[in-house]
Tab-separated table of C-alpha atoms in Angstrom:
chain	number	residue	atom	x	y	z
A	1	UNK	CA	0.456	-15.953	-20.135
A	2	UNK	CA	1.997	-17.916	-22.524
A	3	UNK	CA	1.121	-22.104	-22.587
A	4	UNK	CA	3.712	-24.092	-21.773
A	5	UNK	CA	4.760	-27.053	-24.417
A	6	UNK	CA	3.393	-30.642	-24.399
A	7	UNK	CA	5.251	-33.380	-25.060
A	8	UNK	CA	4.146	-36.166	-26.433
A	9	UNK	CA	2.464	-38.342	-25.070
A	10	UNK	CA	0.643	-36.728	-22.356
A	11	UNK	CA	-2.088	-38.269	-20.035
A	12	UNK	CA	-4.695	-38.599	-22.950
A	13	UNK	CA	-2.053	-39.169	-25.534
A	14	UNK	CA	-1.199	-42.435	-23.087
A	15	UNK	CA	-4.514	-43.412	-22.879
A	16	UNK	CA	-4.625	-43.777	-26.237
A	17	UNK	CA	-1.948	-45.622	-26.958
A	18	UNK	CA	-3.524	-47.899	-24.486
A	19	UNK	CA	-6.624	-48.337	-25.648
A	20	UNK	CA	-5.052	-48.238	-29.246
A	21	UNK	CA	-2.273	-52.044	-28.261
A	22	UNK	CA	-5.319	-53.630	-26.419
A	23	UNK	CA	-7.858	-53.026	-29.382
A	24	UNK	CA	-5.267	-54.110	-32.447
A	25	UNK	CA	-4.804	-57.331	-30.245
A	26	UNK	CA	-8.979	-57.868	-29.518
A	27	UNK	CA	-10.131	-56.873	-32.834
A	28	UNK	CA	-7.420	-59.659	-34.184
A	29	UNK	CA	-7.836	-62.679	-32.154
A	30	UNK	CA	-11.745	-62.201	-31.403
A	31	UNK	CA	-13.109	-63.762	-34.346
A	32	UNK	CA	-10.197	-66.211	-34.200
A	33	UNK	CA	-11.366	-67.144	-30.305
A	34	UNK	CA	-14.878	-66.871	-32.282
A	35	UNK	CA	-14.207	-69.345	-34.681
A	36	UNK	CA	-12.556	-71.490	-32.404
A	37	UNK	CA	-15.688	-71.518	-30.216
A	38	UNK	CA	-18.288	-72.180	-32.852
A	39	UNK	CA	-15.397	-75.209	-34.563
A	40	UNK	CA	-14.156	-76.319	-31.679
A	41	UNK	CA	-10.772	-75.818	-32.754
A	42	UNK	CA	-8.044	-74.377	-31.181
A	43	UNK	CA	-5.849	-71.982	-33.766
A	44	UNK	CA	-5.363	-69.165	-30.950
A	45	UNK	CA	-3.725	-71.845	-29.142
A	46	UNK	CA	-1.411	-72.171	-32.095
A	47	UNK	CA	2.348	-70.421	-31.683
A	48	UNK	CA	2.390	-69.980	-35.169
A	49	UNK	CA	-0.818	-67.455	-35.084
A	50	UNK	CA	-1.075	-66.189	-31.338
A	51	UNK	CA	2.749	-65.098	-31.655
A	52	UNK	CA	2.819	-63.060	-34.653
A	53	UNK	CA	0.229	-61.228	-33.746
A	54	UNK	CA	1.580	-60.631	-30.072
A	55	UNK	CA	4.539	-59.677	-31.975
A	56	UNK	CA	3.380	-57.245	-34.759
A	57	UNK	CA	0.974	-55.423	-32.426
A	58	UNK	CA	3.927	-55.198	-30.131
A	59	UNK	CA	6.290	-53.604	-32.608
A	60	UNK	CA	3.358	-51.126	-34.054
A	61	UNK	CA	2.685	-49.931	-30.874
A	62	UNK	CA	6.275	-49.038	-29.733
A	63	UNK	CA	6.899	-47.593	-33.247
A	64	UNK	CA	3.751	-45.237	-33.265
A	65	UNK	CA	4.556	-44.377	-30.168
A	66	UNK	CA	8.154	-43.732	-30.547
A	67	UNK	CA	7.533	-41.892	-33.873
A	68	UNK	CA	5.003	-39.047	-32.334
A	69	UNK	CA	7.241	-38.355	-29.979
A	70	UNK	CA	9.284	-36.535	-32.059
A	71	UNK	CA	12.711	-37.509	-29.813
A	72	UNK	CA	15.678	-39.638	-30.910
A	73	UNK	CA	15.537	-43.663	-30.083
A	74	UNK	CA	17.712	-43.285	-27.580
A	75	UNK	CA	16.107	-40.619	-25.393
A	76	UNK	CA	12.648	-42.839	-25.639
A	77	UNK	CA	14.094	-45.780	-24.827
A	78	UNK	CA	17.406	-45.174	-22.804
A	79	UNK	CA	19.271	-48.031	-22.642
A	80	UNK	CA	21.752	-46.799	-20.013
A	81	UNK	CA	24.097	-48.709	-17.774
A	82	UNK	CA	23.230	-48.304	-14.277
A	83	UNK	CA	24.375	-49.544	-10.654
A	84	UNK	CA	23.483	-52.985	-10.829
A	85	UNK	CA	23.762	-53.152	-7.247
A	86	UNK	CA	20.965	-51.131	-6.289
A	87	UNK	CA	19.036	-54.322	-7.667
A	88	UNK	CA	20.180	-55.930	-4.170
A	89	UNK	CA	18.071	-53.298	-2.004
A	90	UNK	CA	15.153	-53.758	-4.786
A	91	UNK	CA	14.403	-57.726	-4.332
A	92	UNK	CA	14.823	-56.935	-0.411
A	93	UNK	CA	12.062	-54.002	-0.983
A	94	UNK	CA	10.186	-56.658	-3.583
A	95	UNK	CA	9.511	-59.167	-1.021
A	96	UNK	CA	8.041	-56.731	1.989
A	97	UNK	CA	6.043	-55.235	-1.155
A	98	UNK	CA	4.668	-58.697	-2.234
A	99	UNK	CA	3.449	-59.362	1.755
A	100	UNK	CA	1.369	-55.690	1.357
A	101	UNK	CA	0.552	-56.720	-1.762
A	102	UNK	CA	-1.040	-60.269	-0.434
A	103	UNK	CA	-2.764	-58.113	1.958
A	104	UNK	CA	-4.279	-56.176	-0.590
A	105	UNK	CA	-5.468	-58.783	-3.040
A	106	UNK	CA	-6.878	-61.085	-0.076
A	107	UNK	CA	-9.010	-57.557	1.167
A	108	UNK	CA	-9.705	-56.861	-2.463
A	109	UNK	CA	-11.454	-60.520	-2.640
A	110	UNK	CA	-12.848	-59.981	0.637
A	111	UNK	CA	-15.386	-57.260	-1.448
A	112	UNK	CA	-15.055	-58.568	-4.542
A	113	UNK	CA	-13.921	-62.458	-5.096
A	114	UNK	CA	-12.384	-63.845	-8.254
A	115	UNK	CA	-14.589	-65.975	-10.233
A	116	UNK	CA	-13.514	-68.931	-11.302
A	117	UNK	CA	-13.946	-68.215	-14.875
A	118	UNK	CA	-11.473	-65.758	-13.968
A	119	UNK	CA	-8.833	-67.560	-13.113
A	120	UNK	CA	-8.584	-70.286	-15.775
A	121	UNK	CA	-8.440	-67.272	-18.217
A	122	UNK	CA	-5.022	-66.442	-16.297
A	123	UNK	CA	-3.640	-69.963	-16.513
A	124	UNK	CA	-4.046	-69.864	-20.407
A	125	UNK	CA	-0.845	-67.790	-20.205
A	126	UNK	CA	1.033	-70.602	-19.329
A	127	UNK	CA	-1.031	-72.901	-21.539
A	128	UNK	CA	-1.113	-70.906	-24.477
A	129	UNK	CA	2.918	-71.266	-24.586
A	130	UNK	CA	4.132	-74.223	-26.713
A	131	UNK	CA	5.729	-75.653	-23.116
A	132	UNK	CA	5.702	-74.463	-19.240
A	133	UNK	CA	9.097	-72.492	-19.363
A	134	UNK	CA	8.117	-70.350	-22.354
A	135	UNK	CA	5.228	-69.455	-20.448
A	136	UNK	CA	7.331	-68.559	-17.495
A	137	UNK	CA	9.582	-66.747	-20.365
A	138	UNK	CA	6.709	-64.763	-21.515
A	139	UNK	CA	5.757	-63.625	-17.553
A	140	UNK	CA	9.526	-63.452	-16.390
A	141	UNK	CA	11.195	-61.788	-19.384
A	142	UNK	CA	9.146	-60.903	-22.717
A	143	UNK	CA	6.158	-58.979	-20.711
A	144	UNK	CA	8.223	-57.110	-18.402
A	145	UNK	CA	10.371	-56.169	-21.229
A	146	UNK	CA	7.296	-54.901	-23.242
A	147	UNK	CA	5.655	-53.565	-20.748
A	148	UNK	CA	8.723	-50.987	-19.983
A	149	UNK	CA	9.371	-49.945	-23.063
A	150	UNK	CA	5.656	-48.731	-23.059
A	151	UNK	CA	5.407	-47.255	-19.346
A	152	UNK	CA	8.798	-46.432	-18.546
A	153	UNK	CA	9.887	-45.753	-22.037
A	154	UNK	CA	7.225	-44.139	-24.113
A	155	UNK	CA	4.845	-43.110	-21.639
A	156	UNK	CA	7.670	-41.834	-18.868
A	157	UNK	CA	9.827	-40.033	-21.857
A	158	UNK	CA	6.509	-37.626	-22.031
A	159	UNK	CA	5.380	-37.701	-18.794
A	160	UNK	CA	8.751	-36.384	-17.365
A	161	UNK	CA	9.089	-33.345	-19.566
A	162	UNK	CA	5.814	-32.207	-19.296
A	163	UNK	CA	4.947	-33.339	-15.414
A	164	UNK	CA	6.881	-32.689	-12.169
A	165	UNK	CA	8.814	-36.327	-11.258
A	166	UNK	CA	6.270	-37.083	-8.383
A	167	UNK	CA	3.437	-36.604	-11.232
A	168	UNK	CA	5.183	-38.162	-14.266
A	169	UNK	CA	5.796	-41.935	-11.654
A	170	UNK	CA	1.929	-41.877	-10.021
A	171	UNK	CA	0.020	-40.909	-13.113
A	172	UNK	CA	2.143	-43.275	-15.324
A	173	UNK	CA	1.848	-46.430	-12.562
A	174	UNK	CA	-1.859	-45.293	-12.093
A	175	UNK	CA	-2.234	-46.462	-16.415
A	176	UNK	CA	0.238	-49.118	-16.152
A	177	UNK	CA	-2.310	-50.707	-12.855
A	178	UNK	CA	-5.336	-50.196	-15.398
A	179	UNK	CA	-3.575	-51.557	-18.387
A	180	UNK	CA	-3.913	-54.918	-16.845
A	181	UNK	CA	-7.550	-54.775	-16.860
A	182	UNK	CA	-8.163	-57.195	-13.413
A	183	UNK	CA	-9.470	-55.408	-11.049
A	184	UNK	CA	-7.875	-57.707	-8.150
A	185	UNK	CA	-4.434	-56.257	-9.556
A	186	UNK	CA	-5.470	-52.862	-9.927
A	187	UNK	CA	-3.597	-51.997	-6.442
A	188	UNK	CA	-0.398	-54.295	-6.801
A	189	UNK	CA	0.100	-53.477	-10.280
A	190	UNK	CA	-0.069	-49.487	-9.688
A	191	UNK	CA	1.942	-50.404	-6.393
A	192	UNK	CA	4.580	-51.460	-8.831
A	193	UNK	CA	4.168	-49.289	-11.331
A	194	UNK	CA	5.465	-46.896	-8.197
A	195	UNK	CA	8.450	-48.501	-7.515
A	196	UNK	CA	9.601	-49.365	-11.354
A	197	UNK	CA	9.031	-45.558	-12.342
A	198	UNK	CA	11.438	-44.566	-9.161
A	199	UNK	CA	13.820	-46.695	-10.731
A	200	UNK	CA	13.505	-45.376	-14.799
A	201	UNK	CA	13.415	-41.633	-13.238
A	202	UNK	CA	16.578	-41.814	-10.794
A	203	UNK	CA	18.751	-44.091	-12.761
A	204	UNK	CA	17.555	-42.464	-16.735
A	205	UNK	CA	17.827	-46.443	-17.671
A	206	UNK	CA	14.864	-48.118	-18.750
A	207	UNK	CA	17.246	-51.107	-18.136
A	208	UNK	CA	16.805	-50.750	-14.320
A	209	UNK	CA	12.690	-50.924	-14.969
A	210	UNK	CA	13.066	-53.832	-16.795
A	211	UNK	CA	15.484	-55.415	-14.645
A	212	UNK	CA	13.072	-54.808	-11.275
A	213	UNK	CA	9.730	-55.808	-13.397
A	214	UNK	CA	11.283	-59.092	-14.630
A	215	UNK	CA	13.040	-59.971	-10.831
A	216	UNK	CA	9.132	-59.214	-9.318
A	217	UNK	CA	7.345	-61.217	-11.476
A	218	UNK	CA	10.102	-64.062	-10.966
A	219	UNK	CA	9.787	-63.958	-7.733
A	220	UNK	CA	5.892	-63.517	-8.025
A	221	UNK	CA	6.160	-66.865	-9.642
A	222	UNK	CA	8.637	-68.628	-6.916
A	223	UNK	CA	6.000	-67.479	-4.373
A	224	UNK	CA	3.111	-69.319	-6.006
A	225	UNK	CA	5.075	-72.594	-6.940
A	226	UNK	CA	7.237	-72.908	-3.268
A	227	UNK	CA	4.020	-71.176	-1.218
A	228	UNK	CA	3.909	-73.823	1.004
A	229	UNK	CA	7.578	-73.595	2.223
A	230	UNK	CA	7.400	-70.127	2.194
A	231	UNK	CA	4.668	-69.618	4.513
A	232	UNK	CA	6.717	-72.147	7.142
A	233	UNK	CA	9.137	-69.204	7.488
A	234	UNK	CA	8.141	-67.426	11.043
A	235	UNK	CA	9.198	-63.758	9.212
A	236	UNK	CA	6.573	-64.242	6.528
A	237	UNK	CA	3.763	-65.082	9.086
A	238	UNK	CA	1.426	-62.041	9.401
A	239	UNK	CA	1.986	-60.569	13.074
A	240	UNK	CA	1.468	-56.628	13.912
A	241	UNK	CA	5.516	-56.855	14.566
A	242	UNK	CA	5.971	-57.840	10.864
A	243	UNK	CA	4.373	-55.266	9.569
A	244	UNK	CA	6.243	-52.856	11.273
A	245	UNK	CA	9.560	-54.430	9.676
A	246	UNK	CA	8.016	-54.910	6.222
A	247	UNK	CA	7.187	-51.108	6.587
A	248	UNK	CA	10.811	-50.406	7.966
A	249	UNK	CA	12.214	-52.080	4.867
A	250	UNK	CA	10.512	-50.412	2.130
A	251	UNK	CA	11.305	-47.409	3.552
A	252	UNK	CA	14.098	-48.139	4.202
A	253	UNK	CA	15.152	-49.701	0.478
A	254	UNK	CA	12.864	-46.401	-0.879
A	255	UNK	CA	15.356	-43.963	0.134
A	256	UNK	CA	18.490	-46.125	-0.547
A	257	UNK	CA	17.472	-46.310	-4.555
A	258	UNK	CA	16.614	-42.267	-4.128
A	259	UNK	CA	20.284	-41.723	-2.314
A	260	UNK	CA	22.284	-44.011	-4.427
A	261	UNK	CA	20.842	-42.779	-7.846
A	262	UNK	CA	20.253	-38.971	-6.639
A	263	UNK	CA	24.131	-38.182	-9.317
A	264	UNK	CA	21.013	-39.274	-11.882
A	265	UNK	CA	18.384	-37.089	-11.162
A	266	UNK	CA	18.453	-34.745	-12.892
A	267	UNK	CA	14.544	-33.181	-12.455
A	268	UNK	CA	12.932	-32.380	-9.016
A	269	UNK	CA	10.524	-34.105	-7.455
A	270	UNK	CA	7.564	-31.637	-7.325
A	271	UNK	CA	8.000	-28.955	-9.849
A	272	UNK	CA	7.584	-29.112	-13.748
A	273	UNK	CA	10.614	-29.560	-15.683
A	274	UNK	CA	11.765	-26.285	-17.757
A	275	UNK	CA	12.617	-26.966	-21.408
């Protein structure tokens, strides 16, 4: 029996690539953070360093990952126009996923809490930016935009042609959960991952990934800043009957991307793609 072919990248190939962004970044700004420490000084605070090197690990990893794969720019990252209208269903889905997903992180810090430590290394996202909006730029557009073109375009170009589709979306939201090394996002963020990979596999645009990632983590953001007008409205308040309809909807929204996409899919769910 002959092997069948493996595209690149496959599961350890992604792993790699990983562990290959995150380490270019550490080994970089660690002594910086170092020397900042021991100077008290504050250059990784400073635009002009922190963003170039953001930047050029950013564009080395999407161009050694583009460049093993050994397929056209195009079929890596697919830039394809798709129904923008199935974005209507998705924030509908988003918020019933974001109540689970409060669920999850509050029973997540049930067993383990989040240090305090822990959190103020979070906010330096925002403070890091030169002003409050370019941090919400960098959460609402730049990472969900990188963060695609990695998962749903590098790592999902492989994992499709060598996977079945149900394979190629958990395994790929499964690394794109751990790539955010918290632990108290682990679940959320693989959640997600889910849901954004649905969207890259039916519709063949990474567009549509990047479009969902950027609307959740705006609306991630609107939940944190307007919480306590939010939690004033009686369908947000946790009952066993909202549940049920927070259940209803994301089922509900699940199968109306999968229907209104299905012209796209061009791979079945469960079995490995021939090539």
């Amino acid at each position: 029996m002959t092997q069948q072919k493996q595209f690149y990248p496959n599961i350890w190939a992604s792993l790699f690539i990983i562990a290959l962004y995150t380490f270019i970044q550490a080994a970089i700004e660690l002594p910086i953070a170092l020397y900042d420490l021991n100077h008290k000084t504050a250059y990784l605070n400073n635009p002009l360093i922190s963003y170039p090197i953001f930047i050029g690990s950013t564009l080395f990893i999407l161009y050694y990952g583009y460049k093993n794969s050994g397929f056209s720019f195009k079929e890596v990252f697919p830039f394809k126009m798709f129904p923008i209208w199935i974005l209507l269903p998705f924030v509908l889905m988003d918020v019933s996923l974001q109540y689970f997903m409060n669920d999850v992180n509050l029973w997540v810090n049930s067993i383990l809490p989040v240090p305090d430590w822990f959190n103020q290394l979070f906010a330096r996202i925002f403070e890091r930016a030169p002003s409050q909006w370019m941090g919400v730029a960098k959460v609402v557009v730049i990472g969900p935009i990188i963060e695609e073109l990695i998962f749903r375009g590098i790592v999902m170009n492989g994992f499709l042609r060598n996977y079945s589709k149900t394979k190629a979306i958990l395994i790929s939201a499964i690394l794109f959960g751990f790539f955010h090394m918290n632990p108290w996002q682990l679940l959320p963020a693989s959640i997600l991952g889910v849901v954004l990979g649905m969207l890259r596999a039916q519709t063949g645009s990474i567009w549509a990934a990047i479009a969902g990632h950027s609307i959740h983590n705006g609306l991630v953001y609107l939940s944190i800043v307007y919480y306590k007008e939010l939690s004033s409205i009686s369908i947000l308040t946790k009952s066993a009957q909202n549940n049920i309809i927070h259940t209803f909807v994301i089922c509900l929204m699940l199968l109306t991307i999968i229907f209104a996409t299905r012209k796209n899919n061009q791979l079945s769910w469960f079995k490995r793609p021939t090539q």
